[in-house]
Short mmCIF file of C-alpha atoms and ligand atoms in Angstrom, two decimals:
data_model
loop_
_atom_site.label_atom_id
_atom_site.label_comp_id
_atom_site.label_asym_id
_atom_site.label_seq_id
_atom_site.Cartn_x
_atom_site.Cartn_y
_atom_site.Cartn_z
CA MET A 1 9.50 21.94 -14.50
CA SER A 2 10.42 21.12 -10.94
CA ILE A 3 8.95 19.79 -7.71
CA ASP A 4 9.55 21.26 -4.27
CA VAL A 5 9.94 18.46 -1.77
CA VAL A 6 8.72 19.63 1.63
CA ASN A 7 9.94 18.23 4.95
CA PRO A 8 6.72 17.57 6.89
CA HIS A 9 8.49 17.99 10.24
CA THR A 10 9.11 21.66 9.48
CA GLY A 11 6.99 22.61 6.47
CA GLN A 12 10.20 23.84 4.81
CA VAL A 13 11.35 22.94 1.31
CA ARG A 14 13.99 20.23 1.61
CA GLU A 15 15.06 20.14 -2.01
CA THR A 16 13.83 20.95 -5.49
CA ILE A 17 13.85 18.19 -8.06
CA GLU A 18 13.68 18.55 -11.83
CA THR A 19 10.85 16.58 -13.41
CA SER A 20 11.53 14.36 -16.41
CA ASP A 21 11.00 15.63 -19.92
CA MET A 22 8.23 13.34 -21.15
CA ASP A 23 9.01 14.11 -24.79
CA ALA A 24 11.82 11.62 -24.29
CA LEU A 25 9.38 8.86 -23.31
CA PRO A 26 9.38 7.10 -26.72
CA ALA A 27 13.18 6.87 -26.58
CA TRP A 28 13.09 5.43 -23.03
CA LEU A 29 10.48 2.92 -24.11
CA ASP A 30 12.64 1.88 -27.01
CA ARG A 31 15.60 1.32 -24.70
CA SER A 32 13.37 -0.44 -22.21
CA ARG A 33 12.15 -2.93 -24.84
CA LYS A 34 15.69 -3.72 -25.98
CA ALA A 35 16.88 -4.18 -22.41
CA GLN A 36 13.86 -6.37 -21.64
CA ASN A 37 14.68 -8.72 -24.50
CA SER A 38 18.04 -9.62 -23.07
CA TRP A 39 16.91 -9.49 -19.43
CA ALA A 40 14.22 -12.07 -20.26
CA LYS A 41 16.91 -14.33 -21.71
CA THR A 42 19.10 -13.98 -18.64
CA PRO A 43 18.78 -17.28 -16.74
CA PHE A 44 16.39 -17.07 -13.81
CA HIS A 45 19.10 -17.87 -11.25
CA GLN A 46 21.14 -14.90 -12.51
CA ARG A 47 18.16 -12.58 -12.21
CA CYS A 48 17.69 -13.89 -8.68
CA ASP A 49 21.35 -13.23 -7.83
CA ALA A 50 21.04 -9.64 -9.04
CA LEU A 51 17.95 -9.08 -6.93
CA ARG A 52 19.53 -10.71 -3.87
CA ALA A 53 22.47 -8.33 -4.27
CA ILE A 54 20.02 -5.41 -4.51
CA ALA A 55 18.28 -6.53 -1.32
CA ASP A 56 21.64 -6.82 0.48
CA ALA A 57 22.76 -3.38 -0.72
CA CYS A 58 19.47 -1.73 0.31
CA ASP A 59 19.83 -3.41 3.68
CA ALA A 60 23.42 -2.24 4.09
CA GLU A 61 22.44 1.31 3.11
CA ALA A 62 19.17 1.34 5.02
CA ASP A 63 20.24 4.25 7.25
CA VAL A 64 20.88 6.51 4.26
CA ILE A 65 17.62 5.66 2.48
CA ALA A 66 15.71 5.89 5.76
CA LEU A 67 16.84 9.47 6.31
CA HIS A 68 15.31 10.43 2.95
CA ILE A 69 12.05 8.66 3.84
CA HIS A 70 12.03 10.38 7.24
CA GLU A 71 12.61 13.86 5.86
CA GLU A 72 10.40 13.47 2.77
CA MET A 73 7.24 11.92 4.23
CA GLY A 74 7.74 12.22 7.97
CA LYS A 75 7.97 8.67 9.26
CA PRO A 76 10.09 8.32 12.44
CA LEU A 77 13.61 7.26 11.49
CA ARG A 78 13.47 3.87 13.23
CA GLN A 79 10.25 3.03 11.42
CA ALA A 80 11.81 4.06 8.12
CA VAL A 81 14.70 1.65 8.73
CA GLY A 82 12.10 -0.96 9.70
CA GLU A 83 10.23 -0.37 6.44
CA ILE A 84 13.36 -1.03 4.38
CA LYS A 85 14.50 -4.08 6.31
CA GLY A 86 10.97 -5.46 6.51
CA TYR A 87 10.68 -5.51 2.73
CA THR A 88 14.23 -6.57 1.81
CA SER A 89 13.87 -9.55 4.15
CA THR A 90 11.10 -10.91 1.91
CA ILE A 91 13.41 -11.42 -1.07
CA GLU A 92 13.88 -15.20 -0.65
CA GLY A 93 10.12 -15.69 -0.32
CA SER A 94 9.57 -13.70 -3.53
CA ILE A 95 12.20 -15.72 -5.35
CA SER A 96 10.68 -19.00 -4.30
CA SER A 97 7.16 -17.86 -5.27
CA MET A 98 8.41 -16.65 -8.67
CA GLU A 99 10.28 -19.90 -9.22
CA ARG A 100 7.00 -21.76 -8.75
CA ALA A 101 5.07 -19.23 -10.82
CA LEU A 102 7.43 -19.79 -13.76
CA GLN A 103 6.95 -23.56 -13.72
CA ILE A 104 5.38 -25.00 -16.85
CA ASP A 105 2.06 -26.81 -16.36
CA GLU A 106 1.64 -29.84 -18.62
CA GLU A 107 -1.17 -32.21 -19.52
CA LYS A 108 -1.48 -34.97 -22.13
CA PHE A 109 -4.96 -35.21 -23.61
CA GLU A 110 -6.48 -36.64 -26.82
CA GLY A 111 -3.10 -37.49 -28.34
CA ALA A 112 -1.62 -34.06 -27.71
CA THR A 113 0.53 -32.42 -25.08
CA THR A 114 -0.54 -29.08 -23.75
CA GLN A 115 1.90 -26.88 -21.90
CA VAL A 116 1.19 -23.57 -20.19
CA HIS A 117 4.27 -21.36 -20.10
CA TYR A 118 4.49 -18.19 -18.02
CA LEU A 119 6.50 -15.56 -19.87
CA PRO A 120 7.50 -11.99 -19.07
CA ILE A 121 4.84 -9.42 -19.96
CA GLY A 122 7.35 -6.88 -21.32
CA VAL A 123 7.69 -3.31 -20.10
CA VAL A 124 6.04 -2.55 -16.76
CA ALA A 125 5.18 0.98 -15.62
CA VAL A 126 5.46 1.06 -11.83
CA ILE A 127 3.68 4.07 -10.28
CA THR A 128 3.77 4.37 -6.51
CA PRO A 129 2.51 6.49 -3.56
CA TRP A 130 4.25 8.17 -0.62
CA ASN A 131 3.08 6.31 2.47
CA PHE A 132 5.71 3.57 2.13
CA PRO A 133 8.09 5.21 -0.35
CA PHE A 134 10.45 2.22 -0.26
CA GLY A 135 7.99 -0.58 0.47
CA MET A 136 5.35 0.09 -2.17
CA PRO A 137 7.87 0.28 -5.05
CA TRP A 138 9.58 -2.83 -3.67
CA THR A 139 6.37 -4.91 -3.86
CA LEU A 140 6.02 -4.10 -7.58
CA LEU A 141 9.64 -3.80 -8.74
CA ILE A 142 10.78 -7.16 -7.38
CA PRO A 143 8.14 -9.35 -9.08
CA SER A 144 8.43 -7.30 -12.28
CA LEU A 145 12.19 -7.82 -12.46
CA LEU A 146 12.27 -11.43 -11.24
CA GLY A 147 9.74 -12.21 -13.94
CA GLY A 148 12.05 -10.94 -16.68
CA ASN A 149 10.31 -7.64 -17.35
CA SER A 150 11.90 -4.23 -17.68
CA VAL A 151 10.51 -1.34 -15.67
CA ILE A 152 9.87 2.35 -15.99
CA PHE A 153 9.44 3.50 -12.41
CA LYS A 154 7.72 6.70 -11.33
CA PRO A 155 8.06 7.28 -7.61
CA THR A 156 5.79 9.64 -5.75
CA GLU A 157 6.40 13.37 -6.03
CA ILE A 158 6.22 13.60 -2.22
CA ALA A 159 9.30 11.40 -1.74
CA PRO A 160 11.19 11.36 -5.04
CA ARG A 161 14.67 11.26 -3.48
CA THR A 162 13.84 7.92 -1.86
CA GLY A 163 12.89 6.65 -5.33
CA ILE A 164 16.04 8.08 -6.89
CA GLU A 165 18.26 6.39 -4.29
CA MET A 166 16.43 3.10 -4.74
CA ALA A 167 16.85 3.24 -8.50
CA LYS A 168 20.57 3.99 -8.10
CA ILE A 169 21.07 0.92 -5.95
CA PHE A 170 19.00 -1.28 -8.27
CA ASN A 171 20.97 -0.07 -11.26
CA ARG A 172 24.27 -1.05 -9.69
CA PHE A 173 23.24 -4.67 -10.17
CA LEU A 174 20.96 -4.58 -13.24
CA PRO A 175 21.99 -4.32 -16.89
CA PRO A 176 21.50 -0.81 -18.36
CA ASP A 177 17.93 0.31 -19.01
CA VAL A 178 16.24 -2.66 -17.32
CA LEU A 179 15.09 -0.12 -14.74
CA GLN A 180 14.59 3.52 -15.72
CA ILE A 181 13.16 6.22 -13.51
CA VAL A 182 10.71 9.00 -14.40
CA LEU A 183 10.37 11.92 -12.00
CA GLY A 184 7.22 13.95 -11.71
CA ALA A 185 3.63 14.00 -10.50
CA GLY A 186 0.22 13.49 -12.12
CA ALA A 187 1.17 14.75 -15.59
CA GLU A 188 4.18 12.47 -15.84
CA GLY A 189 2.23 9.53 -14.38
CA SER A 190 -0.51 10.13 -16.90
CA ALA A 191 1.93 10.27 -19.81
CA LEU A 192 3.38 6.97 -18.66
CA SER A 193 -0.05 5.36 -18.34
CA ASN A 194 -0.92 6.45 -21.87
CA ALA A 195 2.33 5.11 -23.30
CA ASP A 196 3.07 1.85 -25.03
CA VAL A 197 3.78 -0.19 -21.91
CA ASP A 198 2.52 -3.74 -21.34
CA LEU A 199 1.44 -3.54 -17.70
CA ILE A 200 0.74 -0.63 -15.38
CA ALA A 201 1.37 -1.65 -11.78
CA PHE A 202 0.03 1.00 -9.45
CA VAL A 203 -0.56 1.68 -5.77
CA GLY A 204 -2.26 4.94 -4.84
CA SER A 205 -5.60 6.63 -4.54
CA ARG A 206 -8.88 5.41 -5.98
CA ASP A 207 -9.32 8.46 -8.20
CA THR A 208 -5.90 8.05 -9.77
CA GLY A 209 -6.41 4.31 -10.16
CA LYS A 210 -9.58 4.98 -12.15
CA LYS A 211 -7.77 7.50 -14.35
CA ILE A 212 -5.11 4.90 -15.03
CA MET A 213 -7.77 2.33 -15.95
CA GLN A 214 -9.22 4.83 -18.36
CA ALA A 215 -5.83 5.59 -19.93
CA ALA A 216 -5.06 1.87 -20.12
CA SER A 217 -8.30 1.16 -21.95
CA ARG A 218 -6.99 2.91 -25.06
CA ARG A 219 -4.53 0.09 -25.76
CA ALA A 220 -6.11 -2.53 -23.47
CA THR A 221 -2.92 -2.33 -21.43
CA ARG A 222 -2.94 -4.71 -18.47
CA VAL A 223 -3.39 -3.05 -15.10
CA LEU A 224 -2.65 -4.12 -11.57
CA LEU A 225 -4.16 -1.59 -9.19
CA GLU A 226 -4.25 -1.21 -5.43
CA MET A 227 -6.42 1.80 -4.73
CA GLY A 228 -6.80 2.11 -0.95
CA GLY A 229 -9.60 1.25 1.40
CA LYS A 230 -12.01 2.28 4.13
CA ASP A 231 -11.28 -0.74 6.24
CA PRO A 232 -13.85 -1.80 8.81
CA MET A 233 -13.17 -3.43 12.17
CA ILE A 234 -16.02 -5.30 13.83
CA VAL A 235 -16.07 -5.81 17.58
CA ALA A 236 -18.61 -8.36 18.78
CA LYS A 237 -19.87 -8.21 22.36
CA ASP A 238 -18.04 -11.46 23.20
CA ALA A 239 -14.65 -10.11 22.02
CA ASP A 240 -11.57 -9.57 24.18
CA LEU A 241 -12.28 -5.84 24.43
CA ASP A 242 -8.88 -4.75 25.65
CA LYS A 243 -6.98 -6.65 22.97
CA ALA A 244 -9.36 -5.30 20.32
CA ALA A 245 -8.98 -1.74 21.64
CA GLN A 246 -5.19 -1.94 21.58
CA TYR A 247 -5.34 -3.15 17.97
CA ALA A 248 -7.77 -0.36 17.08
CA ALA A 249 -5.49 2.33 18.52
CA GLN A 250 -2.43 0.93 16.82
CA ALA A 251 -3.95 0.04 13.47
CA SER A 252 -5.67 3.37 13.02
CA ASN A 253 -2.54 5.39 13.84
CA ARG A 254 0.36 3.35 12.45
CA ASN A 255 2.29 5.52 9.98
CA THR A 256 0.15 8.41 11.27
CA GLY A 257 -2.88 6.57 9.92
CA GLN A 258 -1.52 6.78 6.39
CA VAL A 259 -1.81 3.11 5.48
CA CYS A 260 -4.15 1.72 2.85
CA VAL A 261 -5.18 -0.94 5.36
CA SER A 262 -5.58 1.37 8.35
CA VAL A 263 -8.59 0.73 10.54
CA GLU A 264 -10.89 3.51 9.35
CA ARG A 265 -14.31 2.47 10.70
CA ILE A 266 -15.11 0.52 13.85
CA TYR A 267 -18.49 -1.09 14.44
CA VAL A 268 -18.98 -2.30 17.99
CA GLU A 269 -22.04 -3.98 19.48
CA LYS A 270 -23.80 -1.45 21.67
CA GLU A 271 -23.72 -3.50 24.89
CA VAL A 272 -19.94 -3.16 25.02
CA ALA A 273 -19.49 0.11 23.11
CA GLU A 274 -18.78 2.25 26.17
CA GLU A 275 -16.25 -0.13 27.69
CA PHE A 276 -14.51 -0.63 24.35
CA THR A 277 -14.39 3.13 23.71
CA GLN A 278 -12.82 3.78 27.11
CA ASN A 279 -10.22 1.12 26.38
CA VAL A 280 -9.41 2.72 23.02
CA LEU A 281 -9.02 6.13 24.69
CA ARG A 282 -6.61 4.61 27.21
CA HIS A 283 -4.48 3.06 24.45
CA LEU A 284 -4.52 6.25 22.36
CA LYS A 285 -2.85 8.02 25.30
CA ARG A 286 0.07 5.62 24.86
CA ILE A 287 0.83 7.08 21.42
CA SER A 288 3.58 9.70 21.37
CA VAL A 289 3.90 12.40 18.74
CA GLY A 290 7.35 13.44 17.49
CA THR A 291 10.04 13.57 20.14
CA GLU A 292 7.72 13.58 23.16
CA THR A 293 7.85 10.68 25.56
CA VAL A 294 4.83 8.98 27.03
CA SER A 295 4.79 6.17 29.56
CA ASP A 296 4.26 2.61 28.34
CA GLU A 297 4.48 3.69 24.70
CA LEU A 298 2.35 1.81 22.16
CA LEU A 299 3.45 3.74 19.09
CA ASN A 300 5.42 6.80 18.04
CA MET A 301 3.90 8.99 15.36
CA GLY A 302 5.49 11.42 12.93
CA PRO A 303 3.69 14.30 11.20
CA LEU A 304 1.29 13.80 8.32
CA ALA A 305 3.10 13.66 5.01
CA SER A 306 1.85 16.90 3.49
CA GLU A 307 -0.19 20.01 4.06
CA ARG A 308 -2.76 18.67 1.61
CA GLN A 309 -3.18 15.52 3.66
CA LEU A 310 -3.50 17.50 6.89
CA ASP A 311 -6.13 19.77 5.30
CA HIS A 312 -8.08 16.74 4.12
CA VAL A 313 -8.12 15.13 7.59
CA GLU A 314 -9.05 18.42 9.29
CA ASN A 315 -11.87 18.99 6.79
CA GLN A 316 -13.34 15.54 7.43
CA LEU A 317 -13.18 16.13 11.19
CA ARG A 318 -14.77 19.57 10.89
CA ALA A 319 -17.63 18.20 8.77
CA ALA A 320 -18.17 15.32 11.21
CA ARG A 321 -18.30 17.74 14.16
CA GLU A 322 -20.81 19.93 12.31
CA ALA A 323 -22.93 16.86 11.57
CA GLY A 324 -23.10 16.00 15.27
CA ALA A 325 -20.17 13.67 15.90
CA THR A 326 -18.15 13.94 19.12
CA ILE A 327 -14.46 14.67 18.59
CA HIS A 328 -12.35 13.60 21.58
CA GLY A 329 -9.31 15.85 21.74
CA GLU A 330 -8.40 18.83 19.59
CA GLY A 331 -9.10 17.23 16.23
CA ARG A 332 -6.99 19.78 14.43
CA ARG A 333 -3.35 20.56 13.59
CA LEU A 334 -0.92 21.34 16.37
CA ALA A 335 0.27 24.92 16.67
CA ARG A 336 3.80 24.26 15.50
CA ASP A 337 5.71 24.18 12.23
CA GLY A 338 5.09 21.17 10.04
CA PHE A 339 2.04 18.98 9.61
CA TRP A 340 1.38 17.59 13.07
CA MET A 341 -1.74 16.20 14.65
CA ARG A 342 -2.52 14.04 17.67
CA PRO A 343 -4.45 10.78 17.49
CA THR A 344 -8.12 11.71 17.49
CA LEU A 345 -11.08 9.59 18.54
CA VAL A 346 -14.48 10.26 16.97
CA THR A 347 -17.74 8.80 18.29
CA GLY A 348 -21.38 9.43 17.46
CA VAL A 349 -20.64 8.96 13.78
CA ASN A 350 -22.98 7.59 11.14
CA SER A 351 -22.62 6.29 7.62
CA ASP A 352 -23.77 9.55 6.01
CA MET A 353 -20.61 11.31 7.18
CA ALA A 354 -17.65 11.61 4.81
CA ILE A 355 -15.40 10.46 7.64
CA MET A 356 -17.21 7.08 7.54
CA ARG A 357 -17.39 6.87 3.74
CA ASP A 358 -14.23 8.36 2.18
CA GLU A 359 -10.69 7.35 2.95
CA THR A 360 -9.33 9.49 5.82
CA PHE A 361 -5.68 8.42 5.76
CA GLY A 362 -4.88 10.16 9.01
CA PRO A 363 -4.56 9.55 12.79
CA VAL A 364 -8.29 9.21 13.37
CA THR A 365 -10.25 6.39 15.04
CA CYS A 366 -14.02 6.36 14.38
CA ILE A 367 -16.34 4.23 16.49
CA GLU A 368 -20.00 3.56 15.75
CA ALA A 369 -22.20 1.52 18.11
CA VAL A 370 -24.49 -0.95 16.33
CA ASP A 371 -27.43 -3.07 17.47
CA SER A 372 -26.16 -6.46 16.30
CA LEU A 373 -23.40 -8.32 14.53
CA GLU A 374 -25.64 -8.54 11.45
CA GLU A 375 -25.89 -4.76 11.40
CA ALA A 376 -22.11 -4.49 11.77
CA ILE A 377 -21.62 -6.77 8.75
CA ALA A 378 -24.10 -4.78 6.68
CA ARG A 379 -22.40 -1.49 7.62
CA ALA A 380 -18.95 -2.89 6.96
CA ASN A 381 -20.05 -3.90 3.45
CA ASP A 382 -21.88 -0.65 2.72
CA THR A 383 -18.98 0.87 0.81
CA ARG A 384 -17.42 0.84 -2.64
CA PHE A 385 -14.09 -0.05 -1.01
CA GLY A 386 -13.05 -3.55 0.05
CA LEU A 387 -9.40 -3.96 0.92
CA ALA A 388 -9.06 -5.48 4.40
CA ALA A 389 -11.25 -6.01 7.46
CA THR A 390 -10.83 -7.38 10.95
CA LEU A 391 -13.29 -9.17 13.17
CA TRP A 392 -12.96 -9.45 16.93
CA THR A 393 -15.06 -12.14 18.59
CA GLY A 394 -14.87 -14.85 21.23
CA ASN A 395 -16.96 -17.18 19.08
CA ARG A 396 -14.46 -19.20 17.06
CA GLU A 397 -17.09 -21.29 15.26
CA ARG A 398 -19.01 -18.29 13.93
CA ALA A 399 -15.93 -16.21 13.07
CA ARG A 400 -15.08 -17.81 9.69
CA ASP A 401 -18.70 -17.57 8.55
CA VAL A 402 -18.71 -13.88 9.36
CA ALA A 403 -15.36 -13.41 7.61
CA LEU A 404 -16.79 -15.00 4.48
CA GLN A 405 -19.63 -12.47 4.55
CA LEU A 406 -17.23 -9.50 4.62
CA GLU A 407 -16.69 -8.08 1.14
CA SER A 408 -12.96 -7.50 1.61
CA GLY A 409 -9.95 -9.03 -0.08
CA MET A 410 -8.30 -9.78 3.27
CA VAL A 411 -9.83 -10.51 6.68
CA GLY A 412 -8.15 -10.92 10.05
CA ILE A 413 -9.90 -12.64 12.95
CA ASN A 414 -8.73 -11.54 16.40
CA ARG A 415 -5.51 -10.30 14.78
CA SER A 416 -4.31 -8.45 11.76
CA PHE A 417 -4.80 -10.13 8.39
CA GLY A 418 -2.01 -11.54 6.27
CA GLY A 419 1.57 -12.43 7.14
CA SER A 420 1.55 -15.83 5.43
CA SER A 421 3.51 -16.60 2.26
CA ILE A 422 0.36 -17.93 0.54
CA GLY A 423 -1.66 -14.81 1.40
CA LEU A 424 -2.70 -12.57 -1.47
CA TRP A 425 -2.80 -8.79 -1.36
CA ALA A 426 -6.11 -8.20 -3.04
CA GLY A 427 -8.94 -5.74 -2.92
CA THR A 428 -12.58 -6.13 -3.88
CA LYS A 429 -14.74 -3.50 -5.61
CA GLU A 430 -12.97 -0.15 -6.04
CA SER A 431 -10.07 -1.06 -3.75
CA GLY A 432 -8.22 -2.79 -6.48
CA TYR A 433 -7.92 -4.79 -9.63
CA GLY A 434 -5.76 -7.92 -9.69
CA HIS A 435 -3.60 -9.06 -6.81
CA THR A 436 -0.02 -9.51 -5.65
CA GLY A 437 1.51 -12.02 -3.24
CA GLY A 438 1.97 -15.77 -3.31
CA VAL A 439 2.49 -17.74 -6.49
CA SER A 440 -0.61 -16.49 -8.25
CA GLY A 441 0.35 -12.88 -7.41
CA MET A 442 3.65 -13.44 -9.18
CA ARG A 443 1.68 -14.50 -12.24
CA SER A 444 0.13 -11.02 -12.32
CA PHE A 445 3.52 -9.99 -13.72
CA LEU A 446 3.63 -12.78 -16.31
CA GLN A 447 1.86 -13.58 -19.56
CA PRO A 448 0.58 -17.15 -19.91
CA ARG A 449 1.04 -18.89 -23.24
CA THR A 450 -0.69 -22.20 -23.88
CA ILE A 451 0.94 -24.46 -26.45
CA THR A 452 -0.75 -27.64 -27.62
CA GLN A 453 1.32 -30.03 -29.69
CA ALA A 454 0.07 -33.13 -31.48
CA GLU A 455 2.02 -36.31 -30.63
P1 ADP B 1 -1.20 9.19 -3.02
O1 ADP B 1 -1.73 10.56 -2.67
O2 ADP B 1 -1.58 8.11 -2.10
O3 ADP B 1 0.26 9.20 -3.38
P2 ADP B 1 -2.04 9.40 -5.74
O4 ADP B 1 -3.02 8.53 -6.42
O5 ADP B 1 -2.25 10.85 -5.73
O6 ADP B 1 -1.99 8.78 -4.30
O7 ADP B 1 -0.59 9.16 -6.32
C1 ADP B 1 -0.03 7.86 -6.49
C2 ADP B 1 0.93 7.92 -7.65
O8 ADP B 1 0.19 8.16 -8.85
C3 ADP B 1 1.95 9.04 -7.56
O9 ADP B 1 3.19 8.57 -8.04
C4 ADP B 1 1.36 10.10 -8.46
O10 ADP B 1 2.31 10.99 -9.00
C5 ADP B 1 0.75 9.26 -9.55
N1 ADP B 1 -0.32 9.92 -10.31
C6 ADP B 1 -1.08 10.97 -9.95
N2 ADP B 1 -1.98 11.28 -10.92
C7 ADP B 1 -1.78 10.38 -11.92
C8 ADP B 1 -2.41 10.13 -13.18
N3 ADP B 1 -3.41 10.87 -13.61
N4 ADP B 1 -1.96 9.10 -13.92
C9 ADP B 1 -0.96 8.31 -13.48
N5 ADP B 1 -0.33 8.48 -12.30
C10 ADP B 1 -0.73 9.50 -11.53
#
């Protein structure tokens, strides 16, 4: 079997890649277990040195990897380099979090000493999506490996060459079989999720995440799942409307809107809805598509990653238009080769529309006017997703209270969420299961063992 990798700039096949023969999976697992045994015994500082060397090599070869990202999923080249360097630069933070995560907790009580050790889990299956073909694997591979686990890594079928190049660099510095790569799509991912692994670490769509949970239930395999979102942004009438509008334009179109924490739904208090909408329109005009130039550029956008993704976004827009929404701009693909679309603003939406309920994952900004902040909170929470949210308000005292009412794993107030080393990447409801980031996120890749010894 093989996969045609399509360049989204042109719609042409870039290369054809052979998928892995999954009959060999038991043999890979066997090798993975053996490699894990000795990797776990490798002193932590040596594991750290290997991963530092990997980060340096990825950094040094960023231009080469970035070209694969660019031609496989469409991101502008500079942003692809930025993706690589942005993630490799976090290596020291990850090492220091893992160092703390591995520390033994100890307590003396009733004539006994109890210690909690954090040990490697074993073999981790890492299954990743295409929107950040370097970054998403990085966030799962690094903690897995620092923690003394071995990995079987299945990159996305949309950008497999990026995964192959990553694995090559990793394997220059890792002992044999600590990291093995599986190439393929759903069938290969499913075989891996059904296999005798100890943790499945996944980023991707909600439907796939649920299938993985189901597969994992057979052996009660641990899962760590990030399954996307339908992130709300709330704009109160006392907000800095221009700052909020600029954020809205940027955060709904970054990576051509293909980010699990894209702004997907905006609820704005009705008194300021018109002014805010006009501001958003003004900022959307500062977004360039492809090689075009626009004055005072806010963002440059590549094509969507695949024809399937473009169809999905077009279908949501068509259905919204038919249900009475106003589409500002063409709201459909550009008449050129490849999978191109301009940023599109949609108003007059309501929560019955698929565009306000299901993940769009495209360059679309949806604005709904609401009567009050309370209504905005209720709407924001009226979803089975719950990854991130932002709140824009001039009322500092009230802001935290509102944030605590938002059923999201991460909330930003008058800015994007996150950025701190103690922050956790976590979703509520169907956006995820478990979390990464910080010290406790590192422990998602470790197995606690509590030992109580009599004095
Ligand atoms: P996205 O479209 O965002 O990449 P998917 O959920 O389709 O999200 O894919 C994410 C990853 O999950 C990809 O590597 C894909 O090949 C893999 N995958 C798809 N179907 C399954 C499945 N049934 N079991 C395990 N992995 C799967």
